Short mmCIF file of C-alpha atoms in Angstrom, two decimals:
data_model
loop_
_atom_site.label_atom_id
_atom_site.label_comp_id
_atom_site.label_asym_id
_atom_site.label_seq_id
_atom_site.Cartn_x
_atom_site.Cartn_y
_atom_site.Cartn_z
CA UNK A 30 39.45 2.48 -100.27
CA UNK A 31 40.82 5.13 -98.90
CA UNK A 32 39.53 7.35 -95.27
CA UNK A 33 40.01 10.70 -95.58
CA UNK A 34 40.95 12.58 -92.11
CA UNK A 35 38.19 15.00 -91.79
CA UNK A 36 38.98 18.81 -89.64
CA UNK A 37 36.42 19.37 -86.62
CA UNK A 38 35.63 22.96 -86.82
CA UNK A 39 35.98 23.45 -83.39
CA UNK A 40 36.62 27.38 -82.68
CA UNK A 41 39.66 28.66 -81.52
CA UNK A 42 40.75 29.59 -78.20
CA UNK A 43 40.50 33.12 -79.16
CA UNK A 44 36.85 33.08 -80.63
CA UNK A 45 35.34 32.10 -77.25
CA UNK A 46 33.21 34.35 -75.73
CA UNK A 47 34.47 36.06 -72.33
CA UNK A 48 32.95 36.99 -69.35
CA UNK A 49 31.39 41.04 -69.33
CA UNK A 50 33.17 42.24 -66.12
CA UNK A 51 29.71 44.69 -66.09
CA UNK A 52 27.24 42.54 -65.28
CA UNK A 53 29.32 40.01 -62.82
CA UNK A 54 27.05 39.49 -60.08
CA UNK A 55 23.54 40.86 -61.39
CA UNK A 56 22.02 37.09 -61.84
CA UNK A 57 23.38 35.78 -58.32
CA UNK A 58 21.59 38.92 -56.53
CA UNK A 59 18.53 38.20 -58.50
CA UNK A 60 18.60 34.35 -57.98
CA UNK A 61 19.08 35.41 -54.07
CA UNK A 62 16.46 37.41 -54.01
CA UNK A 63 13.75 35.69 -55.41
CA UNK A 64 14.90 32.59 -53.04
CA UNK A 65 14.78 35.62 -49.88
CA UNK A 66 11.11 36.48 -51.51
CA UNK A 67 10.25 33.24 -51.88
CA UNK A 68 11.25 32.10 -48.42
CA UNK A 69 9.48 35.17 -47.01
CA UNK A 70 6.25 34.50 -48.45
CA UNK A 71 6.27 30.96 -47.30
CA UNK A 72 7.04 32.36 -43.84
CA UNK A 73 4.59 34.83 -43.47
CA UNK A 74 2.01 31.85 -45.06
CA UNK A 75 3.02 29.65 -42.86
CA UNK A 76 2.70 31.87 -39.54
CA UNK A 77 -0.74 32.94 -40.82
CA UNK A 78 -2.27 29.19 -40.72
CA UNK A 79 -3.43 27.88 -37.30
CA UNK A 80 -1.74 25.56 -35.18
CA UNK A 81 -3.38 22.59 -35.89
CA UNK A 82 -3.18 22.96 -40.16
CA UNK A 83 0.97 23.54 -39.20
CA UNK A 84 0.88 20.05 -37.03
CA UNK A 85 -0.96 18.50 -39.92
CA UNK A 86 1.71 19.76 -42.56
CA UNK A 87 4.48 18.57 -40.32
CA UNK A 88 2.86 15.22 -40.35
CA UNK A 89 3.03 15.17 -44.18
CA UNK A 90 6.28 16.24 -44.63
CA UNK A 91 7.43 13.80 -41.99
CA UNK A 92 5.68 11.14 -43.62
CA UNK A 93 6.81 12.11 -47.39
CA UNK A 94 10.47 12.25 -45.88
CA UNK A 95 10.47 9.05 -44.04
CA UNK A 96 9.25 7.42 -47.58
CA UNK A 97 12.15 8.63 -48.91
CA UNK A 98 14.71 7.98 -47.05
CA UNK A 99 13.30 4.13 -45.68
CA UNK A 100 16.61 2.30 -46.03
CA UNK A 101 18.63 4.39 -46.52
CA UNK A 102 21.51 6.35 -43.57
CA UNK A 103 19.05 9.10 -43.80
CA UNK A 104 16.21 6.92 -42.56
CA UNK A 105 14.93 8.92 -39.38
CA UNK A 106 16.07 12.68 -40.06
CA UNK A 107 12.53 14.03 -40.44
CA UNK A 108 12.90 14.01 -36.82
CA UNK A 109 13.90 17.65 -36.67
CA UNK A 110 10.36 18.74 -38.04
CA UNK A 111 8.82 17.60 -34.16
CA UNK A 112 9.46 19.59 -31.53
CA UNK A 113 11.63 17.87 -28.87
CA UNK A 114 9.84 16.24 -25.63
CA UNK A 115 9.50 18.64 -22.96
CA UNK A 116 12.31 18.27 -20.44
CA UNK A 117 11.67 16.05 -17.00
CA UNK A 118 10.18 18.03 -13.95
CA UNK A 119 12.53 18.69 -11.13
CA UNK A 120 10.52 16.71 -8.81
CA UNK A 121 11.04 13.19 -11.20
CA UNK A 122 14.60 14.23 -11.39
CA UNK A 123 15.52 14.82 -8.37
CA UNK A 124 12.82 13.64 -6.22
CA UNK A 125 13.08 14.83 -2.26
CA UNK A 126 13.92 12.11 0.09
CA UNK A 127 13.33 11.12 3.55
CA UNK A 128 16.79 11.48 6.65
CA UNK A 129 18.50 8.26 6.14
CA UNK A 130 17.38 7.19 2.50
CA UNK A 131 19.33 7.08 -0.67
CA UNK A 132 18.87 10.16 -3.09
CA UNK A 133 19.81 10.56 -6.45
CA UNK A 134 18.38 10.60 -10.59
CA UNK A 135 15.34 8.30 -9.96
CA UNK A 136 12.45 8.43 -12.60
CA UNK A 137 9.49 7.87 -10.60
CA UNK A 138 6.23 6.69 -12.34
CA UNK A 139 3.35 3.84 -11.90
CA UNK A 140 3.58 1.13 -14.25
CA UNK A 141 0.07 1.47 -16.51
CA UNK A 142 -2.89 -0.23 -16.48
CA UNK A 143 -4.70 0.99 -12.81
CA UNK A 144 -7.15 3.27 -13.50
CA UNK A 145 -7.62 1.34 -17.43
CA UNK A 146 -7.87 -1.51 -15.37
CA UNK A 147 -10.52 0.13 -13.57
CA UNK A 148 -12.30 1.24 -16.11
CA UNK A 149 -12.08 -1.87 -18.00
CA UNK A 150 -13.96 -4.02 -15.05
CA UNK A 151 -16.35 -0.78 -14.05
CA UNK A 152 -15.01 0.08 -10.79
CA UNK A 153 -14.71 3.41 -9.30
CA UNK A 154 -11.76 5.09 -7.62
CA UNK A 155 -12.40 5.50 -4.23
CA UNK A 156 -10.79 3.19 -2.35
CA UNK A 157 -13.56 0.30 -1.46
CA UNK A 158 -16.07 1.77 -3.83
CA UNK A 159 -19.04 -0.31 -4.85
CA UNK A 160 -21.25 2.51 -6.49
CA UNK A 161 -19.36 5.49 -5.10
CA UNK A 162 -18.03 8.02 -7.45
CA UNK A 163 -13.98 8.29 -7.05
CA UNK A 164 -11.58 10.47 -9.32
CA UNK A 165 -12.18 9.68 -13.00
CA UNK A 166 -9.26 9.29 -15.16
CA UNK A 167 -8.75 9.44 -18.57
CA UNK A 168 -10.36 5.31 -19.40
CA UNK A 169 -13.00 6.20 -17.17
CA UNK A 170 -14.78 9.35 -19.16
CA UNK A 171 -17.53 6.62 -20.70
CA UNK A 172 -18.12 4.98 -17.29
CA UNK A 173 -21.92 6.16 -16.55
CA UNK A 174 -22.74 8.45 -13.72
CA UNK A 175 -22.75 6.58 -10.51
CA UNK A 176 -26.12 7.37 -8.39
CA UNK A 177 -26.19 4.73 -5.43
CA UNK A 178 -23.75 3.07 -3.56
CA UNK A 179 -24.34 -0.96 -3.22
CA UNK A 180 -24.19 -1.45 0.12
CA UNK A 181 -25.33 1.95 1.85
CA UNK A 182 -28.33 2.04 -0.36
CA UNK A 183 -30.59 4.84 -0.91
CA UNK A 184 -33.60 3.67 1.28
CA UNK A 185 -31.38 4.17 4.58
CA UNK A 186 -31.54 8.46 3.48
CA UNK A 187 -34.92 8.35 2.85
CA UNK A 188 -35.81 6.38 5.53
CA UNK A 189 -33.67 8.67 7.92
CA UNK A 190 -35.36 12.25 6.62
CA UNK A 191 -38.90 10.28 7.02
CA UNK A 192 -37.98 9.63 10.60
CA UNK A 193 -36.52 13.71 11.13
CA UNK A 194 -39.19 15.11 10.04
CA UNK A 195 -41.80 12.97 12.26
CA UNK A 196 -39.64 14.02 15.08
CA UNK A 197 -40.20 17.80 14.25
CA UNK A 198 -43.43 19.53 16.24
CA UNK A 199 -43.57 23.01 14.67
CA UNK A 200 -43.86 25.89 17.25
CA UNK A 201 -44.30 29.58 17.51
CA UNK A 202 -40.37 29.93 18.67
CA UNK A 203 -38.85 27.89 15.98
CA UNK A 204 -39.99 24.12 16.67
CA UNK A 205 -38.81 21.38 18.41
CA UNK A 206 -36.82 18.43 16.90
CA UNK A 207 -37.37 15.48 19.18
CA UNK A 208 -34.34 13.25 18.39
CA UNK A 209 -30.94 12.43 20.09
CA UNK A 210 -28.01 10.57 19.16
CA UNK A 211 -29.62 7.44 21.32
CA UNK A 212 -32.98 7.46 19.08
CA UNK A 213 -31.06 6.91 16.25
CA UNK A 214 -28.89 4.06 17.64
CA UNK A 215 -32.33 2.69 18.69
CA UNK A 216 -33.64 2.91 15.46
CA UNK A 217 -30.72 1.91 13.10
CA UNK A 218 -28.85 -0.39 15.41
CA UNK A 219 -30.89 -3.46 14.52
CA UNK A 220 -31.60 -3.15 10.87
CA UNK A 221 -30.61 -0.41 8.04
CA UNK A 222 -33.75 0.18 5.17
CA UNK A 223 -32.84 -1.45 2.08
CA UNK A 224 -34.15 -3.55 -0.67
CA UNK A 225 -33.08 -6.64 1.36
CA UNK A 226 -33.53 -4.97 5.12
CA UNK A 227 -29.73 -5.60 7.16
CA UNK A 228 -29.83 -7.69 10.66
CA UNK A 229 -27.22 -6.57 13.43
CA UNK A 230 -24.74 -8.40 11.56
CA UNK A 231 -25.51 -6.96 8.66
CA UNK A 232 -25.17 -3.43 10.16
CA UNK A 233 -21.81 -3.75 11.91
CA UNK A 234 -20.22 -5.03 8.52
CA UNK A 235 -21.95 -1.80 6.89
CA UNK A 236 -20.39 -0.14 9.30
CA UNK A 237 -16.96 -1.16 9.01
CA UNK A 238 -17.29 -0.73 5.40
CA UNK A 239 -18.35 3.18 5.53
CA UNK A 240 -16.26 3.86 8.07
CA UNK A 241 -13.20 5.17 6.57
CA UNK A 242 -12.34 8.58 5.61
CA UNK A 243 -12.64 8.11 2.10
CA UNK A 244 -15.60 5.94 1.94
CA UNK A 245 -17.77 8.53 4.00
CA UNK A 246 -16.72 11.33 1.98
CA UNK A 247 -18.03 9.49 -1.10
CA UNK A 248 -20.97 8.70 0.84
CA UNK A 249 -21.68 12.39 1.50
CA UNK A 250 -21.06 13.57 -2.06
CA UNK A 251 -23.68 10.85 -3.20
CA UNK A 252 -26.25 11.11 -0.94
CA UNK A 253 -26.49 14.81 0.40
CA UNK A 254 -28.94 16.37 -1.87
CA UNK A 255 -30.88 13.06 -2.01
CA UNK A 256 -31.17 13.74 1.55
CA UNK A 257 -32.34 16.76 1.46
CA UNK A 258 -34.59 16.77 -1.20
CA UNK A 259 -36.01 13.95 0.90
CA UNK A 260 -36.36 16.36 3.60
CA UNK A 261 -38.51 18.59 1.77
CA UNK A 262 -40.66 16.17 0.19
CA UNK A 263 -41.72 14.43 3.82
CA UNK A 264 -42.36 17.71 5.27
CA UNK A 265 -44.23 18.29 2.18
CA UNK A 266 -46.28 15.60 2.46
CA UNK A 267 -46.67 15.97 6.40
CA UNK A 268 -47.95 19.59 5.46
CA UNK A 269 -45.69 21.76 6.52
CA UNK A 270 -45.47 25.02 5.13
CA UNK A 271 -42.56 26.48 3.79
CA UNK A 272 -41.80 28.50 7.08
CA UNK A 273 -42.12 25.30 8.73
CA UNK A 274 -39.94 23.50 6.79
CA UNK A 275 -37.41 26.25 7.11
CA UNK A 276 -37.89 25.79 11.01
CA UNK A 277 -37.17 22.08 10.52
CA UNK A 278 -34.19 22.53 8.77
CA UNK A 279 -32.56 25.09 11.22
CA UNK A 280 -33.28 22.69 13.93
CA UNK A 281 -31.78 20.18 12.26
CA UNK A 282 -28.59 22.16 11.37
CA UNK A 283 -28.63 23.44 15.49
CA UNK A 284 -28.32 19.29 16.33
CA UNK A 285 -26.07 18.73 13.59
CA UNK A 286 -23.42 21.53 14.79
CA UNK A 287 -23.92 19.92 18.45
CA UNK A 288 -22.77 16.49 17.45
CA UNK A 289 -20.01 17.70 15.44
CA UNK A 290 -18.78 19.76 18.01
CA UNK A 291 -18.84 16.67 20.58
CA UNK A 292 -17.30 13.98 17.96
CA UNK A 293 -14.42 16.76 18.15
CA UNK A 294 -13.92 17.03 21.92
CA UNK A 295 -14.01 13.37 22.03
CA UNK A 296 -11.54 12.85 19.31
CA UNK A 297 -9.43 15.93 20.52
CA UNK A 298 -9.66 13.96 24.42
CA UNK A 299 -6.22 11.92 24.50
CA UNK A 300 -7.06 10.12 27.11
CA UNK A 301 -10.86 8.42 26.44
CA UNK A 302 -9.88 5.09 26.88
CA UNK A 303 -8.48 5.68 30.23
CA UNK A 304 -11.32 7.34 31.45
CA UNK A 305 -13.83 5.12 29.84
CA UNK A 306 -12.47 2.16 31.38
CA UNK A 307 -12.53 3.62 34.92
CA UNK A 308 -15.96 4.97 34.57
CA UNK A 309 -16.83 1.35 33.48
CA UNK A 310 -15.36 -0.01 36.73
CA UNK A 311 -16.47 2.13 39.02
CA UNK A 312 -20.42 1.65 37.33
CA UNK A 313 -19.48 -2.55 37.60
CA UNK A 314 -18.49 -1.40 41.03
CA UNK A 315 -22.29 -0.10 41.89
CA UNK A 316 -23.79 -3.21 40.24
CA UNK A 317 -21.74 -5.48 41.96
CA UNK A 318 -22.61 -4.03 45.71
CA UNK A 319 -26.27 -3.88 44.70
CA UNK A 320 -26.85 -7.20 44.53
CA UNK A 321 -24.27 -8.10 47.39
CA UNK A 322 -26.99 -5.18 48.94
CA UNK A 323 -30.40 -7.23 47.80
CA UNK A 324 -29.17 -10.63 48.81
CA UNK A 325 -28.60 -9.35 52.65
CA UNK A 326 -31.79 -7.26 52.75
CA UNK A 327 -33.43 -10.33 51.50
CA UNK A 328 -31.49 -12.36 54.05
CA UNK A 329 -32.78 -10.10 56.68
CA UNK A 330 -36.11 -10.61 55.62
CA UNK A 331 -36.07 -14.22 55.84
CA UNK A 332 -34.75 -14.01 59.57
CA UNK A 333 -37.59 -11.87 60.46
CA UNK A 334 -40.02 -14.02 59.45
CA UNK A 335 -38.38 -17.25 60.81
CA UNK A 336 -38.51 -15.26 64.28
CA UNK A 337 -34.77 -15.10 64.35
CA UNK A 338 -32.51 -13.60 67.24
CA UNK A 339 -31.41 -10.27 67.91
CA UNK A 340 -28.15 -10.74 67.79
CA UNK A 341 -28.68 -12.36 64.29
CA UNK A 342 -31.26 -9.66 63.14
CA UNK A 343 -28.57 -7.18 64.54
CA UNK A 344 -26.01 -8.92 62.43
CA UNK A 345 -27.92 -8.46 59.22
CA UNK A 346 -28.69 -5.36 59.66
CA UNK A 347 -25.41 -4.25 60.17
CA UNK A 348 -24.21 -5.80 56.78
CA UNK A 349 -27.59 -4.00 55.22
CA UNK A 350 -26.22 -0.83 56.24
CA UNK A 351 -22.22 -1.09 55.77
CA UNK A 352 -23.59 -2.40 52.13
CA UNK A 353 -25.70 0.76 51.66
CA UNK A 354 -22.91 2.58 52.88
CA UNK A 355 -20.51 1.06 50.33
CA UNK A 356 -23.35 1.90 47.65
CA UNK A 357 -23.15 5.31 47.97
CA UNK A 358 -19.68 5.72 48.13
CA UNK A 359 -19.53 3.73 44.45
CA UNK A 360 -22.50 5.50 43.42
CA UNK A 361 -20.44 8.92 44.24
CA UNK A 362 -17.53 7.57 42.53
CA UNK A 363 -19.39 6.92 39.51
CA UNK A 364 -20.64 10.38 39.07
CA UNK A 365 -16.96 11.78 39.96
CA UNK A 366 -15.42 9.65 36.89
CA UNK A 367 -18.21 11.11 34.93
CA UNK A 368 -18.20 14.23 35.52
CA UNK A 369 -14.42 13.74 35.22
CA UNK A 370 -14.57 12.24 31.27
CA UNK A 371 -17.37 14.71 30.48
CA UNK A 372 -15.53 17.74 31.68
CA UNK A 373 -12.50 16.85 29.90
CA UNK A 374 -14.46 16.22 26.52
CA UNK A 375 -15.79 19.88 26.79
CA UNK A 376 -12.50 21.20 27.14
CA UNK A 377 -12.33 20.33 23.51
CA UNK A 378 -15.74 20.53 22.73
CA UNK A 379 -19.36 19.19 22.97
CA UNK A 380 -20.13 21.92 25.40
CA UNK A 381 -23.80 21.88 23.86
CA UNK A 382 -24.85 18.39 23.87
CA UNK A 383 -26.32 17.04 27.08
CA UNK A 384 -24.27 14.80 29.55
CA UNK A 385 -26.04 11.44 28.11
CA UNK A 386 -25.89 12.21 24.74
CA UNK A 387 -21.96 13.32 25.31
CA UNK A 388 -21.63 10.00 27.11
CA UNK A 389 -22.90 8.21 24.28
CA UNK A 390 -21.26 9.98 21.97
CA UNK A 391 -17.77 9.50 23.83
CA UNK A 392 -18.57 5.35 24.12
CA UNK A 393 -19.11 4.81 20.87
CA UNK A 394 -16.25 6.31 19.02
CA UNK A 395 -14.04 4.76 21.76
CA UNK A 396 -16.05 1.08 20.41
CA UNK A 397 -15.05 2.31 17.13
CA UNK A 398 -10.98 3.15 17.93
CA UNK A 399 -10.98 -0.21 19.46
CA UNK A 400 -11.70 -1.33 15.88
CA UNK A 401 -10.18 0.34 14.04
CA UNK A 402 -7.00 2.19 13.09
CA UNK A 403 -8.22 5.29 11.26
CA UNK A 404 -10.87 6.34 13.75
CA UNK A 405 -9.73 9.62 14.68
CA UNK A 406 -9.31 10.88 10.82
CA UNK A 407 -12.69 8.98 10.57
CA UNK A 408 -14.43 10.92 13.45
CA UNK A 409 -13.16 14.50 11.94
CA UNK A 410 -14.18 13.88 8.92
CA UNK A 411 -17.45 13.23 10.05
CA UNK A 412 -17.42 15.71 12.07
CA UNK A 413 -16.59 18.56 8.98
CA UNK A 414 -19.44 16.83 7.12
CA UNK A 415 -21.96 17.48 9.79
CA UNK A 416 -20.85 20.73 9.82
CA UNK A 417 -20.94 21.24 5.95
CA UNK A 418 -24.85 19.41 6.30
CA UNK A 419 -25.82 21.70 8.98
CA UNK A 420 -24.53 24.82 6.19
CA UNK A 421 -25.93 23.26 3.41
CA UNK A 422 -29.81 22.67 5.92
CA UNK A 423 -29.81 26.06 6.93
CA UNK A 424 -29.21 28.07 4.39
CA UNK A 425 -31.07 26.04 1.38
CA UNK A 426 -33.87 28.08 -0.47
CA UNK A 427 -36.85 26.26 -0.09
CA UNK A 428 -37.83 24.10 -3.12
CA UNK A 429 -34.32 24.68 -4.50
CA UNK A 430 -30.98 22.93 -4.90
CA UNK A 431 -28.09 23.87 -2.48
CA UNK A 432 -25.10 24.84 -3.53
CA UNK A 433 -22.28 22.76 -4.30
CA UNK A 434 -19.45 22.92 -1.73
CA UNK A 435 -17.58 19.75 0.20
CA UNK A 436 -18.04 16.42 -0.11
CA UNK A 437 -18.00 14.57 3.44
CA UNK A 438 -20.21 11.75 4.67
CA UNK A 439 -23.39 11.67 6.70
CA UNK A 440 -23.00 8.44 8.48
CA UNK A 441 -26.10 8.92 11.24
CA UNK A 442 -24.22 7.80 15.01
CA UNK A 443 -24.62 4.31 14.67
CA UNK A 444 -24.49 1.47 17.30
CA UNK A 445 -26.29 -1.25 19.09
CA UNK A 446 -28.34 0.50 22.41
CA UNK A 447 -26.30 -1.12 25.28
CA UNK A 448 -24.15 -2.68 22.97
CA UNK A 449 -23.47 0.17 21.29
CA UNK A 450 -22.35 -1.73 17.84
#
C-alpha cells in the first residue's frame, strides 16, 4: 500500500489579513475606559456605604484572600486591606525621666490581668475597698452597683443625722445646734451603730481603715446623700417644718465650715507636736504640784489636831504656801503654752471654733500623725469634704436631691474622750 503525501492548505504569507492603521488604538481606549468607569462606580459605591458595612467588606475580602493564598509565599498579603496600628505616643516612646536615671526607647505598660482580676473576684478599685465604689474598668461594667461599704456600714449615717437633728432647738433667729466636736467623740468613741455594734477596739481599727485619703473619699461619695436624706427624714419625723429643717441644715453647714477651717490651721501648724508636748508637760506639771499641794495641807491638818508646835505648824505652812505658789506659776504656764498652740493654729485657721473645741481638734489629729503617715493629706481631704457637705446642706431644696459635685468623706471627729482614740 501506498501513503499518499497530502498538501495542508495553509494560506500564504500574502493572504493574511493586516492590521487597519485607522482604527489602531480605538479598542484599548474603550477597554480603558470602561475599566476607569468601572473603577469609578465602585468608588463612588464604596464611599457611599457606612463605615461599619466597609470594615465588614474588608473582613471578607481578607478572609477570601487568606483562603487563597494559605500555603502559599503569598500567604499574609491581605494585610494591606487593614489600616496600619496607630503609631506609639510620645510619652511611651520617650518617656520623661527623673535627674540621675537612665533615659531612652522604653515601652512602658502593666502586664494584664489587674482590674480583670478584680473583676473576676468582685472587688472594687479603691485601694482597701470592701463595698466602696473605685474606678470601673472595662471587666468591671457587669459588677452591680455598690451601695454600702462593709465595715463603715450604713447605720453609723443614720445613726449620726438621728443624733443632729435631736441636737437642733429651732428658734426665731435661725436655731441652735447643740453639738461640738467633744459630743461626738463622746458618743462614737465607744461603739459605732452597726448590725453587729463595734467596741473601742472595734472603732480604732475602723478608724485606721477609713482613714486614708482614698478610702474617705469613697466613703463620702457613698454615703452623702444617704446622709442627707436621713437628715430630712428625722427632722421629718421630729416635726419640723420645712423652714425648720432649712434652719437645721444651715446650722449644720455653719459647724461644718468651722471644723474644716480648724482641721486646716492644725494641719497648716508645722510645729503641733512641739507645742502639744509642752502643753502636756506643763498640764503634768500642775497635776504633779497639786497633789505634792494636798498631801502638805493634809499634813498640816494632822499637826493641828495632834496639838503640834509652832515651829512645826510654821513649817507646814510655809511648804502650803511655797506649793500654792508653785501652783500658780504652772497653772500660768499652762495657759501661756495654750494660748501659745491655739494662737498659732489660727494663724492658719480655726479662728471660729472655740478654744476647747480647737484644742481637741489640734490633739487628735496630732494622735492620728503619730499613727500614721498620710495624716496631713488625710486631714485636707477631710477638711474639702466638710466643706463640700456644708455646700451640699445649705443649699439643698427641701425634699429634693442635691446636686452632684465632689466626692470626699464625712468621717465625724472621732476619738476616745480623754483618750482621744
Amino acid at each position: 500500500m501506498k501513503l499518499q503525501k497530502k498538501t495542508l492548505d495553509v494560506p500564504g504569507i500574502a493572504e493574511i489579513p493586516r492590521p487597519d492603521p485607522s482604527r489602531a488604538g480605538h479598542r484599548t481606549a474603550w477597554l480603558l475606559a470602561l475599566l476607569a468607569l468601572c473603577a469609578v462606580s465602585l468608588a463612588a459605591y464604596w464611599l457611599t456605604r457606612d463605615e461599619d458595612t466597609r470594615e465588614q467588606w474588608r473582613d471578607q475580602a481578607a478572609r477570601i484572600i487568606d483562603n487563597a493564598t494559605s500555603g502559599t509565599p503569598l500567604a499574609g498579603v491581605s494585610g494591606f486591606l487593614q489600616p496600619p496600628p496607630p503609631p506609639l505616643p510620645a510619652s511611651v516612646l520617650a518617656p520623661p525621666t527623673a535627674p540621675g536615671t537612665l533615659s531612652g526607647r522604653n515601652v512602658q505598660g502593666r502586664v494584664g490581668g489587674g482590674e480583670d482580676a478584680q473583676a473576676a473576684s468582685g472587688q472594687s478599685g479603691t485601694p482597701g475597698a470592701s463595698g466602696v465604689p473605685g474606678p470601673v474598668g472595662a471587666g468591671q461594667a457587669s459588677l452591680p452597683k455598690v451601695t454600702e461599704d462593709s465595715r463603715v456600714r450604713p447605720q453609723f449615717v443614720e445613726d449620726l443625722a438621728a443624733y443632729l437633728v435631736s441636737r437642733f432647738r429651732p428658734g426665731q433667729s435661725g436655731g441652735e445646734l447643740r453639738v461640738s466636736v467633744q459630743d461626738l467623740n463622746q458618743r462614737y468613741g465607744v461603739r459605732l451603730p452597726g448590725p453587729e455594734e463595734q467596741g473601742k477596739a472595734g472603732r480604732e481599727a475602723i478608724l485606721r481603715y477609713a482613714f486614708h485619703p482614698a478610702m474617705l473619699q469613697g466613703l463620702y461619695g457613698l454615703y452623702v446623700e444617704r446622709f442627707l436624706e436621713s437628715l430630712e427624714r428625722e427632722a421629718s419625723a421630729k416635726g419640723l417644718s420645712a423652714v425648720q429643717t432649712g434652719q437645721l441644715r444651715m446650722a449644720l453647714a455653719g459647724r461644718l465650715v468651722m471644723l474644716a477651717g480648724a482641721l486646716e490651721g492644725v494641719d497648716a501648724t508645722a510645729d503641733l507636736g512641739t507645742r502639744l508636748r509642752n502643753m502636756e508637760k506643763r498640764a503634768q506639771d500642775v497635776v504633779d504640784i497639786n497633789a505634792q499641794m494636798a498631801e502638805a495641807v493634809f499634813a498640816l491638818d494632822q499637826l493641828r489636831e495632834s496639838n503640834a508646835g509652832d515651829a512645826q505648824l510654821s513649817v507646814a505652812r510655809l511648804r502650803v504656801e511655797g506649793l500654792g505658789a508653785r501652783y500658780r506659776r504652772a497653772l500660768e504656764e499652762r495657759a501661756a503654752a495654750q494660748r501659745a498652740l491655739l494662737g498659732a493654729v489660727r494663724q492658719s485657721g480655726g479662728q471660729a471654733l472655740g478654744d476647747d473645741d480647737l484644742l481637741f481638734v489640734a490633739q487628735w489629729v496630732d494622735r492620728r500623725m503619730r499613727q500614721g503617715e498620710q495624716t496631713s493629706a488625710s486631714v485636707r481631704s477631710a477638711a474639702a469634704i466638710l466643706r463640700d457637705l456644708a455646700r451640699r446642706s445649705a443649699h439643698r431644696p427641701q425634699g429634693l436631691a442635691a446636686p452632684q459635685a465632689s466626692e470626699l468623706p464625712v468621717p465625724p471627729p472621732s476619738g476616745q474622750k480623754g483618750e482621744g482614740r
